[in-house]
Amino acid sequence: MRVLGIETSCDETGVALYDSERGLLADALFSQIDLHRIYGGVVPELASRDHVKRLVPLVREVLERAGVAEGEVDGIAYTAGPGLVGALLVGGAFARALAFAWQVPALGVHHMEGHLLAPMLEDRPPEFPFVALLVSGGHTQLVRVDGIGQYQLLGESLDDAAGEAFDKTAKLMGLRYPGGPEIARLAEQGQSGRFVFPRPMTDRPGLDFSFSGLKTFTLNTWQRCVAEGDDGEQTRSDVALAFEQAVVETLTIKCRRALKATGLKRLVIAGGVSANRRLRASLEQMAGGLKGELFYARTEFCTDNGAMIAYAGCQRLMAGQQDGVGLEARARWPLEQLPSIVN
């Protein structure tokens, strides 16, 4: 089955074509970073308008690169949530119209399920069951995964998600948008040990997260440095490193707890923050110490993309699921509400 995947949940327009027998045939992505950078964050109305401009050219590009004609597509999957409602409606309306014109089924896909299943696109995909750390700009969750649609939420952030904390901290320090990569870049030049930040909620049992206080702690540290006239590039790098280390160690501690609590040995990390090299290294070491395995998608499939939507949609379309008459975009959509696929 060949499925066209369309991702428009936020500020990236992703299109991909996945074949259930041959794998990923082609994918294309347009990022709106330059459009939103001058505002220091995503402007929803601008994001929606830009998706309208990009979808048709990207679909044409993907079909041409895959060598597939319009009539050879068997289904269309699109992101139905969670995300920015306007952006979701653009992608959903486009996908449904295309499916109607091509006379093929369409299916709205959960954005975080797409991320969770993105490592399945790799040559060595994880086997079920496993623990997944979903860590992005909008979500930080630990989930037990026993199969597609068989999800048990183990813990989540009570306030800011990890990626959101990265972006907000960077903005507070005067760094450009998006802040996560800027923090990571500066941290590479940082001096370890000069600043030591707290590891939030690791001194108590449980698998929930909280990064809001860490963000405030970083701001106070930076403002103190500025007041003392110590706001040079090296100090900025040292603060960035201390912040990144705190986030990475916090995530690692909670992942270790989740593996021990479930008795599982496989850990999957997914979402934009899963591309962070320090996080990957820390979790590799942790998993190895528990005689376990770590799985993640290639870097380009950690951030929002059409390939993950095409894959997730293909699995559900092959199981007989498809949209009804109405079009629904969900700003919030608990992962546990998804129906399971029984093999």
Short mmCIF file of C-alpha atoms in Angstrom, two decimals:
data_model
loop_
_atom_site.label_atom_id
_atom_site.label_comp_id
_atom_site.label_asym_id
_atom_site.label_seq_id
_atom_site.Cartn_x
_atom_site.Cartn_y
_atom_site.Cartn_z
CA MET A 1 0.00 0.00 0.00
CA ARG A 2 1.32 3.44 -0.96
CA VAL A 3 0.40 6.25 1.41
CA LEU A 4 1.03 9.96 1.00
CA GLY A 5 1.79 11.61 4.36
CA ILE A 6 1.15 15.30 5.06
CA GLU A 7 2.44 17.09 8.18
CA THR A 8 1.34 20.65 9.01
CA SER A 9 1.01 20.70 12.79
CA CYS A 10 3.20 23.74 13.39
CA ASP A 11 5.83 25.57 11.33
CA GLU A 12 7.12 22.86 9.01
CA THR A 13 5.40 21.54 5.91
CA GLY A 14 6.28 17.89 5.38
CA VAL A 15 5.20 15.53 2.59
CA ALA A 16 6.33 11.94 2.05
CA LEU A 17 5.33 8.77 0.22
CA TYR A 18 5.60 5.44 2.01
CA ASP A 19 5.19 1.99 0.46
CA SER A 20 4.30 -0.86 2.82
CA GLU A 21 6.53 -3.24 0.84
CA ARG A 22 9.38 -1.00 -0.36
CA GLY A 23 9.57 1.46 2.53
CA LEU A 24 10.01 5.22 2.21
CA LEU A 25 10.00 6.23 -1.46
CA ALA A 26 10.50 10.00 -1.16
CA ASP A 27 10.08 12.86 1.29
CA ALA A 28 10.33 16.64 1.23
CA LEU A 29 10.22 19.30 3.92
CA PHE A 30 9.95 23.07 4.03
CA SER A 31 10.85 24.78 7.29
CA GLN A 32 9.42 28.20 8.20
CA ILE A 33 12.22 29.07 10.63
CA ASP A 34 13.32 32.16 8.71
CA LEU A 35 9.71 33.37 8.52
CA HIS A 36 9.16 33.22 12.28
CA ARG A 37 12.66 34.06 13.52
CA ILE A 38 12.12 37.82 13.44
CA TYR A 39 9.18 37.35 15.86
CA GLY A 40 11.12 35.11 18.23
CA GLY A 41 8.58 32.28 17.89
CA VAL A 42 5.88 30.77 15.71
CA VAL A 43 3.07 33.09 14.58
CA PRO A 44 0.08 30.76 13.97
CA GLU A 45 -1.58 32.82 11.23
CA LEU A 46 1.67 33.09 9.25
CA ALA A 47 2.29 29.38 9.67
CA SER A 48 -1.13 28.51 8.25
CA ARG A 49 -0.73 30.81 5.27
CA ASP A 50 2.66 29.38 4.42
CA HIS A 51 1.38 25.80 4.53
CA VAL A 52 -1.17 26.80 1.87
CA LYS A 53 1.67 27.99 -0.37
CA ARG A 54 3.92 24.96 0.08
CA LEU A 55 1.67 21.89 -0.07
CA VAL A 56 1.00 21.57 -3.80
CA PRO A 57 4.66 22.06 -4.87
CA LEU A 58 5.86 19.61 -2.21
CA VAL A 59 3.34 16.93 -3.24
CA ARG A 60 4.41 17.29 -6.85
CA GLU A 61 8.07 17.08 -5.84
CA VAL A 62 7.57 13.92 -3.80
CA LEU A 63 5.56 12.12 -6.49
CA GLU A 64 8.11 13.05 -9.14
CA ARG A 65 11.07 11.90 -7.02
CA ALA A 66 9.29 8.64 -6.20
CA GLY A 67 8.36 8.05 -9.83
CA VAL A 68 4.73 7.52 -8.83
CA ALA A 69 1.68 8.88 -10.64
CA GLU A 70 -1.32 10.34 -8.85
CA GLY A 71 -3.42 7.30 -9.63
CA GLU A 72 -0.88 4.99 -8.00
CA VAL A 73 -1.38 6.40 -4.47
CA ASP A 74 -3.61 4.18 -2.31
CA GLY A 75 -4.29 6.45 0.64
CA ILE A 76 -3.52 9.77 2.29
CA ALA A 77 -2.55 10.36 5.91
CA TYR A 78 -2.37 13.78 7.51
CA THR A 79 -1.70 15.21 10.96
CA ALA A 80 -5.01 15.81 12.73
CA GLY A 81 -3.51 16.88 16.06
CA PRO A 82 -2.22 17.90 18.44
CA GLY A 83 -0.89 21.18 17.09
CA LEU A 84 -1.91 24.65 15.93
CA VAL A 85 -5.56 24.40 14.89
CA GLY A 86 -5.23 26.67 11.85
CA ALA A 87 -2.20 24.80 10.55
CA LEU A 88 -3.89 21.44 11.16
CA LEU A 89 -7.00 22.55 9.28
CA VAL A 90 -4.92 23.56 6.25
CA GLY A 91 -3.27 20.17 6.04
CA GLY A 92 -6.45 18.29 6.83
CA ALA A 93 -8.59 20.12 4.27
CA PHE A 94 -5.91 19.70 1.61
CA ALA A 95 -5.52 15.98 2.34
CA ARG A 96 -9.25 15.34 2.36
CA ALA A 97 -9.74 17.23 -0.91
CA LEU A 98 -6.89 15.30 -2.53
CA ALA A 99 -8.28 11.99 -1.29
CA PHE A 100 -11.70 12.89 -2.71
CA ALA A 101 -10.21 13.82 -6.08
CA TRP A 102 -8.11 10.64 -6.23
CA GLN A 103 -10.90 8.46 -4.80
CA VAL A 104 -8.72 7.00 -2.03
CA PRO A 105 -9.23 6.80 1.74
CA ALA A 106 -7.85 9.48 4.07
CA LEU A 107 -6.95 9.24 7.74
CA GLY A 108 -6.06 11.82 10.38
CA VAL A 109 -2.94 10.76 12.32
CA HIS A 110 -1.85 11.65 15.84
CA HIS A 111 1.28 13.81 15.61
CA MET A 112 3.00 12.21 18.60
CA GLU A 113 2.23 8.70 17.37
CA GLY A 114 4.05 9.72 14.21
CA HIS A 115 7.08 10.73 16.27
CA LEU A 116 6.85 7.59 18.39
CA LEU A 117 6.88 5.36 15.30
CA ALA A 118 9.53 7.31 13.35
CA PRO A 119 12.33 4.91 14.45
CA MET A 120 10.43 2.17 12.60
CA LEU A 121 11.68 3.81 9.38
CA GLU A 122 15.26 2.81 10.23
CA ASP A 123 17.09 -0.32 9.08
CA ARG A 124 17.05 -1.67 12.65
CA PRO A 125 13.62 -0.80 14.06
CA PRO A 126 12.73 -1.56 17.69
CA GLU A 127 10.49 -4.49 18.52
CA PHE A 128 7.47 -4.18 20.82
CA PRO A 129 7.22 -3.75 23.75
CA PHE A 130 9.40 -0.77 24.67
CA VAL A 131 9.46 2.41 26.72
CA ALA A 132 9.30 5.60 24.67
CA LEU A 133 10.52 9.04 25.68
CA LEU A 134 8.60 11.57 23.59
CA VAL A 135 10.49 14.81 23.96
CA SER A 136 9.70 17.83 21.81
CA GLY A 137 8.71 21.47 21.95
CA GLY A 138 5.19 20.65 23.06
CA HIS A 139 5.51 17.31 24.83
CA THR A 140 7.68 15.46 27.31
CA GLN A 141 6.18 12.06 28.05
CA LEU A 142 7.25 8.57 29.07
CA VAL A 143 5.03 5.93 27.49
CA ARG A 144 4.95 2.15 27.64
CA VAL A 145 4.35 0.88 24.11
CA ASP A 146 3.07 -2.69 23.61
CA GLY A 147 1.99 -2.18 20.01
CA ILE A 148 0.53 0.44 17.69
CA GLY A 149 -2.24 2.12 19.66
CA GLN A 150 -1.36 0.21 22.82
CA TYR A 151 0.01 3.04 24.92
CA GLN A 152 0.24 3.51 28.68
CA LEU A 153 1.26 6.96 29.90
CA LEU A 154 3.90 6.56 32.62
CA GLY A 155 4.79 10.20 33.22
CA GLU A 156 4.68 13.64 31.62
CA SER A 157 5.70 17.23 32.15
CA LEU A 158 3.55 19.14 34.61
CA ASP A 159 4.44 22.48 33.00
CA ASP A 160 6.96 23.30 30.24
CA ALA A 161 8.03 20.52 27.91
CA ALA A 162 11.79 20.03 27.57
CA GLY A 163 11.93 21.51 24.08
CA GLU A 164 9.81 24.45 25.18
CA ALA A 165 12.20 25.04 28.09
CA PHE A 166 15.14 25.03 25.66
CA ASP A 167 13.48 27.61 23.42
CA LYS A 168 12.29 29.87 26.26
CA THR A 169 15.64 29.75 28.05
CA ALA A 170 17.44 30.68 24.85
CA LYS A 171 15.08 33.63 24.33
CA LEU A 172 15.64 34.83 27.91
CA MET A 173 19.38 34.76 27.23
CA GLY A 174 19.01 36.78 24.04
CA LEU A 175 19.60 33.89 21.63
CA ARG A 176 17.80 33.63 18.32
CA TYR A 177 14.88 31.34 17.49
CA PRO A 178 14.74 28.33 17.50
CA GLY A 179 16.55 28.21 20.82
CA GLY A 180 17.20 24.49 21.26
CA PRO A 181 19.94 24.22 18.62
CA GLU A 182 21.44 27.52 19.82
CA ILE A 183 21.71 26.25 23.40
CA ALA A 184 23.28 23.00 22.17
CA ARG A 185 25.73 24.89 19.97
CA LEU A 186 26.88 27.13 22.80
CA ALA A 187 27.07 24.21 25.22
CA GLU A 188 29.75 22.61 23.04
CA GLN A 189 32.09 25.45 24.10
CA GLY A 190 30.97 25.49 27.75
CA GLN A 191 33.13 24.78 30.77
CA SER A 192 31.64 21.97 32.82
CA GLY A 193 31.25 22.53 36.55
CA ARG A 194 31.33 26.32 36.59
CA PHE A 195 27.55 26.38 37.13
CA VAL A 196 25.52 23.54 38.62
CA PHE A 197 21.77 23.65 38.07
CA PRO A 198 19.08 21.58 39.85
CA ARG A 199 17.70 18.35 38.42
CA PRO A 200 13.97 19.01 38.93
CA MET A 201 11.75 16.32 40.48
CA THR A 202 14.53 13.73 40.63
CA ASP A 203 14.66 13.83 44.45
CA ARG A 204 11.19 12.31 44.73
CA PRO A 205 9.63 9.12 43.34
CA GLY A 206 7.62 9.12 40.14
CA LEU A 207 8.08 9.65 36.42
CA ASP A 208 6.63 13.14 35.92
CA PHE A 209 8.74 16.11 34.81
CA SER A 210 8.88 19.83 35.53
CA PHE A 211 11.16 22.23 33.66
CA SER A 212 9.59 25.60 34.49
CA GLY A 213 11.67 26.05 37.65
CA LEU A 214 14.86 25.13 35.83
CA LYS A 215 14.10 27.80 33.24
CA THR A 216 13.68 30.38 36.03
CA PHE A 217 16.88 29.22 37.74
CA THR A 218 18.77 29.70 34.47
CA LEU A 219 17.31 33.18 33.98
CA ASN A 220 18.30 34.24 37.50
CA THR A 221 21.82 32.92 36.98
CA TRP A 222 22.19 34.73 33.68
CA GLN A 223 20.80 38.00 35.04
CA ARG A 224 23.26 37.82 37.95
CA CYS A 225 26.12 37.36 35.50
CA VAL A 226 24.93 40.34 33.46
CA ALA A 227 24.63 42.51 36.57
CA GLU A 228 28.22 41.61 37.48
CA GLY A 229 29.44 42.48 33.99
CA ASP A 230 30.25 38.84 33.30
CA ASP A 231 28.08 38.32 30.22
CA GLY A 232 30.68 37.39 27.62
CA GLU A 233 30.46 34.52 25.15
CA GLN A 234 32.26 32.08 27.45
CA THR A 235 29.89 32.74 30.34
CA ARG A 236 26.92 32.38 28.00
CA SER A 237 28.33 29.04 26.88
CA ASP A 238 28.92 27.90 30.46
CA VAL A 239 25.33 28.72 31.42
CA ALA A 240 24.03 26.95 28.30
CA LEU A 241 26.04 23.86 29.17
CA ALA A 242 24.80 23.81 32.76
CA PHE A 243 21.20 24.07 31.54
CA GLU A 244 21.62 21.36 28.92
CA GLN A 245 23.32 19.03 31.41
CA ALA A 246 20.47 19.52 33.88
CA VAL A 247 17.81 18.67 31.27
CA VAL A 248 19.74 15.68 29.93
CA GLU A 249 20.47 14.21 33.36
CA THR A 250 16.86 14.71 34.45
CA LEU A 251 15.56 12.90 31.36
CA THR A 252 18.12 10.12 31.83
CA ILE A 253 17.20 9.55 35.48
CA LYS A 254 13.50 9.30 34.63
CA CYS A 255 14.15 6.94 31.70
CA ARG A 256 16.20 4.67 33.96
CA ARG A 257 13.33 4.61 36.45
CA ALA A 258 10.82 3.82 33.70
CA LEU A 259 12.85 0.89 32.39
CA LYS A 260 13.29 -0.53 35.87
CA ALA A 261 9.61 -0.02 36.74
CA THR A 262 8.38 -1.79 33.59
CA GLY A 263 11.11 -4.41 33.43
CA LEU A 264 11.69 -3.59 29.77
CA LYS A 265 15.12 -3.31 28.12
CA ARG A 266 14.29 -1.31 25.00
CA LEU A 267 14.11 2.50 25.08
CA VAL A 268 12.95 4.62 22.14
CA ILE A 269 13.46 8.38 22.05
CA ALA A 270 11.52 10.50 19.60
CA GLY A 271 10.68 14.14 18.93
CA GLY A 272 12.83 17.16 18.14
CA VAL A 273 14.92 17.05 21.34
CA SER A 274 15.86 13.42 20.61
CA ALA A 275 18.32 14.84 18.05
CA ASN A 276 20.37 16.36 20.89
CA ARG A 277 23.76 14.64 20.86
CA ARG A 278 24.37 14.96 24.60
CA LEU A 279 21.00 13.35 25.33
CA ARG A 280 21.67 10.47 22.96
CA ALA A 281 25.09 9.83 24.48
CA SER A 282 23.72 9.91 28.03
CA LEU A 283 20.88 7.52 27.23
CA GLU A 284 23.19 5.18 25.30
CA GLN A 285 25.39 4.92 28.37
CA MET A 286 22.42 4.44 30.68
CA ALA A 287 20.82 1.76 28.49
CA GLY A 288 24.13 -0.06 28.17
CA GLY A 289 24.50 -0.11 31.94
CA LEU A 290 21.11 -1.81 32.20
CA LYS A 291 22.04 -4.23 29.38
CA GLY A 292 19.36 -2.63 27.29
CA GLU A 293 19.06 -1.01 23.85
CA LEU A 294 18.41 2.54 22.66
CA PHE A 295 16.59 3.35 19.42
CA TYR A 296 15.99 6.67 17.67
CA ALA A 297 15.25 8.03 14.22
CA ARG A 298 17.80 9.65 11.93
CA THR A 299 18.22 13.34 12.70
CA GLU A 300 15.99 14.61 9.87
CA PHE A 301 13.11 12.46 11.13
CA CYS A 302 13.37 13.66 14.74
CA THR A 303 11.79 17.01 13.93
CA ASP A 304 8.36 17.27 12.29
CA ASN A 305 8.25 15.50 8.93
CA GLY A 306 5.90 13.83 6.48
CA ALA A 307 7.62 10.43 6.57
CA MET A 308 6.51 9.64 10.12
CA ILE A 309 2.90 10.57 9.25
CA ALA A 310 2.98 8.46 6.10
CA TYR A 311 4.30 5.45 8.04
CA ALA A 312 1.84 5.75 10.94
CA GLY A 313 -1.03 6.36 8.54
CA CYS A 314 -0.07 3.37 6.41
CA GLN A 315 -0.20 1.03 9.40
CA ARG A 316 -3.67 2.22 10.37
CA LEU A 317 -5.05 2.37 6.83
CA MET A 318 -3.91 -1.23 6.25
CA ALA A 319 -5.78 -2.15 9.44
CA GLY A 320 -8.97 -0.79 7.86
CA GLN A 321 -9.17 2.56 9.64
CA GLN A 322 -10.16 5.70 7.72
CA ASP A 323 -11.89 9.03 8.27
CA GLY A 324 -15.61 9.54 8.43
CA VAL A 325 -17.41 12.44 6.80
CA GLY A 326 -16.29 15.29 9.09
CA LEU A 327 -12.93 17.02 9.33
CA GLU A 328 -11.58 17.46 12.85
CA ALA A 329 -8.42 19.23 14.00
CA ARG A 330 -7.44 18.65 17.62
CA ALA A 331 -5.23 21.11 19.45
CA ARG A 332 -5.11 18.58 22.31
CA TRP A 333 -5.38 14.83 21.84
CA PRO A 334 -4.31 12.32 24.52
CA LEU A 335 -2.24 9.53 23.00
CA GLU A 336 -4.03 6.91 25.09
CA GLN A 337 -7.31 7.63 23.27
CA LEU A 338 -6.05 6.07 20.03
CA PRO A 339 -7.52 2.71 19.02
CA SER A 340 -5.09 -0.20 18.97
CA ILE A 341 -4.15 -2.26 15.94
CA VAL A 342 -4.52 -5.97 16.64
CA ASN A 343 -2.23 -8.10 14.54
#
